[in-house]
PDB file of C-alpha atoms in Angstrom:
ATOM      1  CA  UNK R   1     -65.792  11.064  57.004  1.00 86.00           C
ATOM      2  CA  UNK R   2     -67.426  13.106  54.221  1.00 92.00           C
ATOM      3  CA  UNK R   3     -66.272  12.246  50.724  1.00 96.00           C
ATOM      4  CA  UNK R   4     -65.873  15.888  49.606  1.00 97.00           C
ATOM      5  CA  UNK R   5     -65.813  19.123  51.552  1.00 97.00           C
ATOM      6  CA  UNK R   6     -67.256  22.012  49.501  1.00 97.00           C
ATOM      7  CA  UNK R   7     -65.646  25.285  50.683  1.00 97.00           C
ATOM      8  CA  UNK R   8     -67.846  28.283  49.995  1.00 94.00           C
ATOM      9  CA  UNK R   9     -66.391  31.706  50.843  1.00 93.00           C
ATOM     10  CA  UNK R  10     -68.948  34.510  50.700  1.00 87.00           C
ATOM     11  CA  UNK R  11     -69.319  38.230  51.164  1.00 84.00           C
ATOM     12  CA  UNK R  12     -72.656  39.997  50.695  1.00 80.00           C
ATOM     13  CA  UNK R  13     -74.095  37.248  48.456  1.00 80.00           C
ATOM     14  CA  UNK R  14     -77.416  36.513  50.164  1.00 80.00           C
ATOM     15  CA  UNK R  15     -79.422  35.804  46.977  1.00 79.00           C
ATOM     16  CA  UNK R  16     -76.710  33.483  45.617  1.00 82.00           C
ATOM     17  CA  UNK R  17     -76.506  31.642  48.918  1.00 86.00           C
ATOM     18  CA  UNK R  18     -80.255  31.086  48.994  1.00 84.00           C
ATOM     19  CA  UNK R  19     -80.060  29.558  45.516  1.00 83.00           C
ATOM     20  CA  UNK R  20     -77.259  27.225  46.612  1.00 88.00           C
ATOM     21  CA  UNK R  21     -79.130  26.256  49.778  1.00 87.00           C
ATOM     22  CA  UNK R  22     -82.248  25.362  47.744  1.00 86.00           C
ATOM     23  CA  UNK R  23     -80.767  23.630  44.726  1.00 87.00           C
ATOM     24  CA  UNK R  24     -77.308  22.340  45.648  1.00 90.00           C
ATOM     25  CA  UNK R  25     -77.052  21.730  49.390  1.00 91.00           C
ATOM     26  CA  UNK R  26     -79.593  18.839  49.471  1.00 92.00           C
ATOM     27  CA  UNK R  27     -77.534  17.040  46.791  1.00 93.00           C
ATOM     28  CA  UNK R  28     -74.341  17.566  48.728  1.00 94.00           C
ATOM     29  CA  UNK R  29     -75.777  16.058  51.903  1.00 93.00           C
ATOM     30  CA  UNK R  30     -77.364  13.168  49.997  1.00 94.00           C
ATOM     31  CA  UNK R  31     -73.980  12.317  48.438  1.00 95.00           C
ATOM     32  CA  UNK R  32     -72.382  12.055  51.908  1.00 95.00           C
ATOM     33  CA  UNK R  33     -70.393  15.242  51.422  1.00 96.00           C
ATOM     34  CA  UNK R  34     -70.288  18.440  53.450  1.00 96.00           C
ATOM     35  CA  UNK R  35     -70.564  22.138  52.716  1.00 95.00           C
ATOM     36  CA  UNK R  36     -68.708  24.708  54.768  1.00 95.00           C
ATOM     37  CA  UNK R  37     -69.937  28.247  54.353  1.00 93.00           C
ATOM     38  CA  UNK R  38     -67.346  30.855  55.367  1.00 91.00           C
ATOM     39  CA  UNK R  39     -68.773  34.395  55.559  1.00 87.00           C
ATOM     40  CA  UNK R  40     -67.224  37.661  56.558  1.00 82.00           C
ATOM     41  CA  UNK R  41     -68.848  38.738  59.805  1.00 73.00           C
ATOM     42  CA  UNK R  42     -69.926  42.194  58.634  1.00 68.00           C
ATOM     43  CA  UNK R  43     -71.865  40.709  55.710  1.00 70.00           C
ATOM     44  CA  UNK R  44     -73.375  37.622  57.341  1.00 73.00           C
ATOM     45  CA  UNK R  45     -77.136  37.114  57.419  1.00 77.00           C
ATOM     46  CA  UNK R  46     -78.406  35.122  60.441  1.00 83.00           C
ATOM     47  CA  UNK R  47     -81.482  33.890  58.547  1.00 84.00           C
ATOM     48  CA  UNK R  48     -79.388  32.576  55.662  1.00 83.00           C
ATOM     49  CA  UNK R  49     -76.886  30.921  58.019  1.00 84.00           C
ATOM     50  CA  UNK R  50     -79.665  29.226  59.934  1.00 87.00           C
ATOM     51  CA  UNK R  51     -81.192  27.961  56.685  1.00 87.00           C
ATOM     52  CA  UNK R  52     -77.842  26.420  55.733  1.00 88.00           C
ATOM     53  CA  UNK R  53     -77.485  24.815  59.134  1.00 90.00           C
ATOM     54  CA  UNK R  54     -80.989  23.400  59.029  1.00 88.00           C
ATOM     55  CA  UNK R  55     -80.048  21.661  55.759  1.00 85.00           C
ATOM     56  CA  UNK R  56     -76.895  20.151  57.235  1.00 88.00           C
ATOM     57  CA  UNK R  57     -74.207  22.678  56.298  1.00 89.00           C
ATOM     58  CA  UNK R  58     -71.527  24.064  58.603  1.00 90.00           C
ATOM     59  CA  UNK R  59     -71.225  27.842  58.882  1.00 89.00           C
ATOM     60  CA  UNK R  60     -68.131  29.762  59.908  1.00 88.00           C
ATOM     61  CA  UNK R  61     -67.723  33.500  60.456  1.00 82.00           C
ATOM     62  CA  UNK R  62     -64.502  35.243  59.537  1.00 79.00           C
ATOM     63  CA  UNK R  63     -63.397  38.439  61.223  1.00 74.00           C
ATOM     64  CA  UNK R  64     -61.072  39.479  58.424  1.00 65.00           C
ATOM     65  CA  UNK R  65     -62.927  42.813  58.102  1.00 66.00           C
ATOM     66  CA  UNK R  66     -60.735  44.025  55.247  1.00 74.00           C
ATOM     67  CA  UNK R  67     -61.817  46.547  52.606  1.00 81.00           C
ATOM     68  CA  UNK R  68     -61.346  43.904  49.929  1.00 85.00           C
ATOM     69  CA  UNK R  69     -62.850  40.420  49.856  1.00 87.00           C
ATOM     70  CA  UNK R  70     -60.019  38.148  51.013  1.00 91.00           C
ATOM     71  CA  UNK R  71     -61.253  34.955  49.371  1.00 93.00           C
ATOM     72  CA  UNK R  72     -57.994  33.020  49.855  1.00 95.00           C
ATOM     73  CA  UNK R  73     -58.079  33.700  53.596  1.00 93.00           C
ATOM     74  CA  UNK R  74     -61.638  32.436  53.886  1.00 93.00           C
ATOM     75  CA  UNK R  75     -60.819  29.339  51.840  1.00 96.00           C
ATOM     76  CA  UNK R  76     -57.941  28.515  54.127  1.00 97.00           C
ATOM     77  CA  UNK R  77     -60.142  28.961  57.198  1.00 95.00           C
ATOM     78  CA  UNK R  78     -62.638  26.555  55.664  1.00 96.00           C
ATOM     79  CA  UNK R  79     -59.875  24.153  54.740  1.00 97.00           C
ATOM     80  CA  UNK R  80     -58.672  24.021  58.353  1.00 96.00           C
ATOM     81  CA  UNK R  81     -62.160  23.027  59.482  1.00 95.00           C
ATOM     82  CA  UNK R  82     -62.903  20.566  56.685  1.00 96.00           C
ATOM     83  CA  UNK R  83     -63.211  16.811  57.301  1.00 96.00           C
ATOM     84  CA  UNK R  84     -63.584  15.386  53.785  1.00 96.00           C
ATOM     85  CA  UNK R  85     -61.098  13.168  52.022  1.00 97.00           C
ATOM     86  CA  UNK R  86     -61.308  15.688  49.167  1.00 97.00           C
ATOM     87  CA  UNK R  87     -61.881  19.421  49.002  1.00 97.00           C
ATOM     88  CA  UNK R  88     -63.503  21.684  46.386  1.00 97.00           C
ATOM     89  CA  UNK R  89     -63.237  25.479  46.378  1.00 97.00           C
ATOM     90  CA  UNK R  90     -66.777  26.428  45.411  1.00 95.00           C
ATOM     91  CA  UNK R  91     -68.144  29.663  43.972  1.00 91.00           C
ATOM     92  CA  UNK R  92     -71.494  31.227  44.879  1.00 88.00           C
ATOM     93  CA  UNK R  93     -72.017  32.030  41.190  1.00 87.00           C
ATOM     94  CA  UNK R  94     -72.075  28.415  40.089  1.00 90.00           C
ATOM     95  CA  UNK R  95     -74.744  25.763  39.803  1.00 89.00           C
ATOM     96  CA  UNK R  96     -73.806  22.228  38.635  1.00 92.00           C
ATOM     97  CA  UNK R  97     -75.724  20.683  35.774  1.00 92.00           C
ATOM     98  CA  UNK R  98     -74.907  17.178  37.028  1.00 94.00           C
ATOM     99  CA  UNK R  99     -75.406  15.200  40.197  1.00 95.00           C
ATOM    100  CA  UNK R 100     -72.967  15.457  43.093  1.00 96.00           C
ATOM    101  CA  UNK R 101     -73.058  11.652  43.306  1.00 96.00           C
ATOM    102  CA  UNK R 102     -71.595  11.537  39.746  1.00 95.00           C
ATOM    103  CA  UNK R 103     -68.831  13.879  40.840  1.00 96.00           C
ATOM    104  CA  UNK R 104     -67.993  11.631  43.797  1.00 96.00           C
ATOM    105  CA  UNK R 105     -67.855   8.558  41.528  1.00 95.00           C
ATOM    106  CA  UNK R 106     -65.448  10.304  39.152  1.00 94.00           C
ATOM    107  CA  UNK R 107     -63.179  11.467  41.944  1.00 95.00           C
ATOM    108  CA  UNK R 108     -63.021   8.105  43.708  1.00 94.00           C
ATOM    109  CA  UNK R 109     -62.262   6.333  40.384  1.00 93.00           C
ATOM    110  CA  UNK R 110     -59.398   8.737  39.530  1.00 90.00           C
ATOM    111  CA  UNK R 111     -56.940   8.843  42.433  1.00 88.00           C
ATOM    112  CA  UNK R 112     -54.027  10.401  40.506  1.00 89.00           C
ATOM    113  CA  UNK R 113     -56.054  12.989  38.690  1.00 91.00           C
ATOM    114  CA  UNK R 114     -57.279  16.425  39.696  1.00 93.00           C
ATOM    115  CA  UNK R 115     -60.820  16.272  38.392  1.00 94.00           C
ATOM    116  CA  UNK R 116     -62.419  19.531  37.374  1.00 95.00           C
ATOM    117  CA  UNK R 117     -65.122  20.844  35.069  1.00 94.00           C
ATOM    118  CA  UNK R 118     -66.209  23.407  32.582  1.00 93.00           C
ATOM    119  CA  UNK R 119     -68.590  26.329  32.847  1.00 91.00           C
ATOM    120  CA  UNK R 120     -70.926  28.118  30.537  1.00 89.00           C
ATOM    121  CA  UNK R 121     -71.930  31.723  31.138  1.00 86.00           C
ATOM    122  CA  UNK R 122     -75.703  32.188  31.600  1.00 80.00           C
ATOM    123  CA  UNK R 123     -75.861  35.953  31.184  1.00 67.00           C
ATOM    124  CA  UNK R 124     -78.452  36.064  33.968  1.00 64.00           C
ATOM    125  CA  UNK R 125     -78.080  37.085  37.591  1.00 60.00           C
ATOM    126  CA  UNK R 126     -80.565  34.547  38.879  1.00 58.00           C
ATOM    127  CA  UNK R 127     -82.113  31.170  38.112  1.00 55.00           C
ATOM    128  CA  UNK R 128     -85.405  31.537  36.293  1.00 51.00           C
ATOM    129  CA  UNK R 129     -87.121  28.186  36.780  1.00 44.00           C
ATOM    130  CA  UNK R 130     -89.969  29.144  34.446  1.00 45.00           C
ATOM    131  CA  UNK R 131     -87.745  29.296  31.350  1.00 49.00           C
ATOM    132  CA  UNK R 132     -84.924  27.132  29.954  1.00 45.00           C
ATOM    133  CA  UNK R 133     -81.827  27.566  32.091  1.00 53.00           C
ATOM    134  CA  UNK R 134     -79.497  27.256  29.126  1.00 54.00           C
ATOM    135  CA  UNK R 135     -81.042  29.911  26.888  1.00 56.00           C
ATOM    136  CA  UNK R 136     -78.281  31.694  24.975  1.00 58.00           C
ATOM    137  CA  UNK R 137     -75.267  30.484  26.984  1.00 71.00           C
ATOM    138  CA  UNK R 138     -71.783  31.725  26.171  1.00 82.00           C
ATOM    139  CA  UNK R 139     -68.376  30.085  26.325  1.00 81.00           C
ATOM    140  CA  UNK R 140     -66.272  30.850  29.377  1.00 81.00           C
ATOM    141  CA  UNK R 141     -63.240  33.160  28.967  1.00 78.00           C
ATOM    142  CA  UNK R 142     -60.795  30.332  29.732  1.00 80.00           C
ATOM    143  CA  UNK R 143     -62.106  28.397  26.731  1.00 75.00           C
ATOM    144  CA  UNK R 144     -61.482  31.181  24.209  1.00 82.00           C
ATOM    145  CA  UNK R 145     -58.553  30.932  21.846  1.00 81.00           C
ATOM    146  CA  UNK R 146     -56.098  33.248  23.682  1.00 83.00           C
ATOM    147  CA  UNK R 147     -56.613  31.562  27.012  1.00 80.00           C
ATOM    148  CA  UNK R 148     -56.432  28.063  25.525  1.00 79.00           C
ATOM    149  CA  UNK R 149     -53.116  28.999  23.880  1.00 77.00           C
ATOM    150  CA  UNK R 150     -51.709  30.008  27.259  1.00 84.00           C
ATOM    151  CA  UNK R 151     -52.846  26.717  28.772  1.00 80.00           C
ATOM    152  CA  UNK R 152     -51.408  24.579  25.953  1.00 79.00           C
ATOM    153  CA  UNK R 153     -48.205  26.475  25.202  1.00 80.00           C
ATOM    154  CA  UNK R 154     -47.297  28.400  28.336  1.00 80.00           C
ATOM    155  CA  UNK R 155     -48.243  25.901  31.029  1.00 79.00           C
ATOM    156  CA  UNK R 156     -51.051  27.830  32.645  1.00 82.00           C
ATOM    157  CA  UNK R 157     -53.729  25.684  34.254  1.00 84.00           C
ATOM    158  CA  UNK R 158     -57.411  26.353  34.709  1.00 87.00           C
ATOM    159  CA  UNK R 159     -60.453  24.294  35.548  1.00 90.00           C
ATOM    160  CA  UNK R 160     -63.747  24.905  37.289  1.00 94.00           C
ATOM    161  CA  UNK R 161     -64.058  23.561  40.845  1.00 95.00           C
ATOM    162  CA  UNK R 162     -60.976  21.284  40.914  1.00 96.00           C
ATOM    163  CA  UNK R 163     -61.083  18.498  43.452  1.00 97.00           C
ATOM    164  CA  UNK R 164     -58.012  18.329  45.721  1.00 97.00           C
ATOM    165  CA  UNK R 165     -57.010  15.739  48.272  1.00 96.00           C
ATOM    166  CA  UNK R 166     -57.399  17.529  51.577  1.00 97.00           C
ATOM    167  CA  UNK R 167     -54.209  16.311  53.276  1.00 96.00           C
ATOM    168  CA  UNK R 168     -52.082  17.066  50.228  1.00 96.00           C
ATOM    169  CA  UNK R 169     -53.621  20.517  49.922  1.00 96.00           C
ATOM    170  CA  UNK R 170     -52.806  21.178  53.575  1.00 97.00           C
ATOM    171  CA  UNK R 171     -49.239  19.964  52.983  1.00 96.00           C
ATOM    172  CA  UNK R 172     -48.572  22.832  50.510  1.00 95.00           C
ATOM    173  CA  UNK R 173     -50.099  25.435  52.833  1.00 96.00           C
ATOM    174  CA  UNK R 174     -53.420  25.849  51.060  1.00 97.00           C
ATOM    175  CA  UNK R 175     -54.156  29.048  49.097  1.00 97.00           C
ATOM    176  CA  UNK R 176     -51.618  31.837  48.797  1.00 96.00           C
ATOM    177  CA  UNK R 177     -53.143  34.684  50.832  1.00 94.00           C
ATOM    178  CA  UNK R 178     -51.224  37.318  48.877  1.00 94.00           C
ATOM    179  CA  UNK R 179     -54.045  37.010  46.368  1.00 94.00           C
ATOM    180  CA  UNK R 180     -56.862  39.344  47.475  1.00 91.00           C
ATOM    181  CA  UNK R 181     -60.107  39.854  45.569  1.00 87.00           C
ATOM    182  CA  UNK R 182     -60.644  38.273  42.156  1.00 84.00           C
ATOM    183  CA  UNK R 183     -58.201  36.506  39.891  1.00 87.00           C
ATOM    184  CA  UNK R 184     -55.259  34.113  39.572  1.00 90.00           C
ATOM    185  CA  UNK R 185     -55.519  32.381  42.948  1.00 93.00           C
ATOM    186  CA  UNK R 186     -57.206  29.433  41.287  1.00 92.00           C
ATOM    187  CA  UNK R 187     -54.467  29.049  38.667  1.00 92.00           C
ATOM    188  CA  UNK R 188     -51.751  29.428  41.295  1.00 93.00           C
ATOM    189  CA  UNK R 189     -53.143  26.717  43.585  1.00 94.00           C
ATOM    190  CA  UNK R 190     -53.492  24.273  40.716  1.00 92.00           C
ATOM    191  CA  UNK R 191     -49.926  24.764  39.556  1.00 91.00           C
ATOM    192  CA  UNK R 192     -48.400  24.505  43.029  1.00 92.00           C
ATOM    193  CA  UNK R 193     -50.493  21.438  43.796  1.00 94.00           C
ATOM    194  CA  UNK R 194     -49.541  19.660  40.589  1.00 90.00           C
ATOM    195  CA  UNK R 195     -45.862  20.485  41.023  1.00 89.00           C
ATOM    196  CA  UNK R 196     -45.852  19.184  44.596  1.00 89.00           C
ATOM    197  CA  UNK R 197     -47.964  16.039  44.144  1.00 88.00           C
ATOM    198  CA  UNK R 198     -47.382  15.063  40.490  1.00 85.00           C
ATOM    199  CA  UNK R 199     -51.118  14.922  39.926  1.00 89.00           C
ATOM    200  CA  UNK R 200     -52.451  15.402  36.449  1.00 88.00           C
ATOM    201  CA  UNK R 201     -55.272  17.871  35.648  1.00 90.00           C
ATOM    202  CA  UNK R 202     -58.300  16.391  33.890  1.00 91.00           C
ATOM    203  CA  UNK R 203     -61.316  18.477  32.861  1.00 92.00           C
ATOM    204  CA  UNK R 204     -64.509  16.508  32.280  1.00 92.00           C
ATOM    205  CA  UNK R 205     -67.402  17.472  30.022  1.00 91.00           C
ATOM    206  CA  UNK R 206     -69.588  15.500  32.449  1.00 93.00           C
ATOM    207  CA  UNK R 207     -68.905  18.216  35.037  1.00 95.00           C
ATOM    208  CA  UNK R 208     -70.602  21.239  33.488  1.00 93.00           C
ATOM    209  CA  UNK R 209     -71.472  24.265  35.619  1.00 92.00           C
ATOM    210  CA  UNK R 210     -73.799  27.151  34.906  1.00 89.00           C
ATOM    211  CA  UNK R 211     -72.140  30.428  35.843  1.00 87.00           C
ATOM    212  CA  UNK R 212     -74.460  33.273  36.787  1.00 83.00           C
ATOM    213  CA  UNK R 213     -73.502  36.808  35.813  1.00 74.00           C
ATOM    214  CA  UNK R 214     -72.556  39.248  38.518  1.00 70.00           C
ATOM    215  CA  UNK R 215     -72.026  42.981  38.547  1.00 67.00           C
ATOM    216  CA  UNK R 216     -68.889  44.882  39.406  1.00 64.00           C
ATOM    217  CA  UNK R 217     -68.317  44.805  43.123  1.00 71.00           C
ATOM    218  CA  UNK R 218     -65.975  47.132  44.897  1.00 72.00           C
ATOM    219  CA  UNK R 219     -63.435  45.172  46.913  1.00 75.00           C
ATOM    220  CA  UNK R 220     -63.825  42.113  44.705  1.00 72.00           C
ATOM    221  CA  UNK R 221     -63.098  42.702  41.010  1.00 77.00           C
ATOM    222  CA  UNK R 222     -61.643  46.199  41.060  1.00 80.00           C
ATOM    223  CA  UNK R 223     -59.065  46.717  38.321  1.00 84.00           C
ATOM    224  CA  UNK R 224     -56.441  47.545  40.983  1.00 88.00           C
ATOM    225  CA  UNK R 225     -56.969  44.220  42.753  1.00 87.00           C
ATOM    226  CA  UNK R 226     -57.074  42.213  39.532  1.00 88.00           C
ATOM    227  CA  UNK R 227     -53.855  43.790  38.260  1.00 89.00           C
ATOM    228  CA  UNK R 228     -52.108  43.204  41.601  1.00 91.00           C
ATOM    229  CA  UNK R 229     -53.098  39.531  41.531  1.00 89.00           C
ATOM    230  CA  UNK R 230     -51.833  39.151  37.993  1.00 90.00           C
ATOM    231  CA  UNK R 231     -48.566  40.760  38.968  1.00 92.00           C
ATOM    232  CA  UNK R 232     -48.115  38.208  41.761  1.00 91.00           C
ATOM    233  CA  UNK R 233     -49.039  35.289  39.536  1.00 88.00           C
ATOM    234  CA  UNK R 234     -46.906  36.178  36.501  1.00 88.00           C
ATOM    235  CA  UNK R 235     -43.830  37.125  38.530  1.00 87.00           C
ATOM    236  CA  UNK R 236     -43.901  33.949  40.598  1.00 73.00           C
ATOM    237  CA  UNK R 237     -41.603  31.043  39.710  1.00 57.00           C
ATOM    238  CA  UNK R 238     -43.979  28.794  37.759  1.00 54.00           C
TER     239      UNK R 238
END
């Protein structure tokens, strides 16, 4: 059984997927984990999928075919096929600045904690290996004062790439598929999971991710989708 299943939903992200395949996937396999790439059929690239498979990943195609990127649906499809003791919802924009073996050690040593990390914003769309990766990084939005206040005083939860126990995640039904596109599905799943399992969230400085910038994408981070997700999140019983 793999230690951790990395669930990677994707839509039209060929360059990001190539970066993950080159820099992250070998670490995942070495650490006795698995990566499950779930792509929407209309945006899949056979060459990229074959490259992932040749490095030991599992690739699924989703026939959702919706105008908007239904990330939660793809995550749930990956969850149903996962085999790991633990599960991580992964983002194509991220690259860890630590070893996956370290992540596994932290998770195994902390059975009652939901381990997650931090991110810093690179400001670049790609990894430039000829110059320092961390040139002029910025703090992430969730670590700015207004967001931190909401987390401390209003009970909102946020962490980068939280590690869930697979069976417990399945027991609460996985991700809420009312969330479509970008925003709030990550906070919602954390809060429902903690409420159901009595786990405690713990963010670790040792788990620092580099977040690559990405442009506006129709069907992903449209204002209409973002506002609809926020409406669902803030009107739910939390």
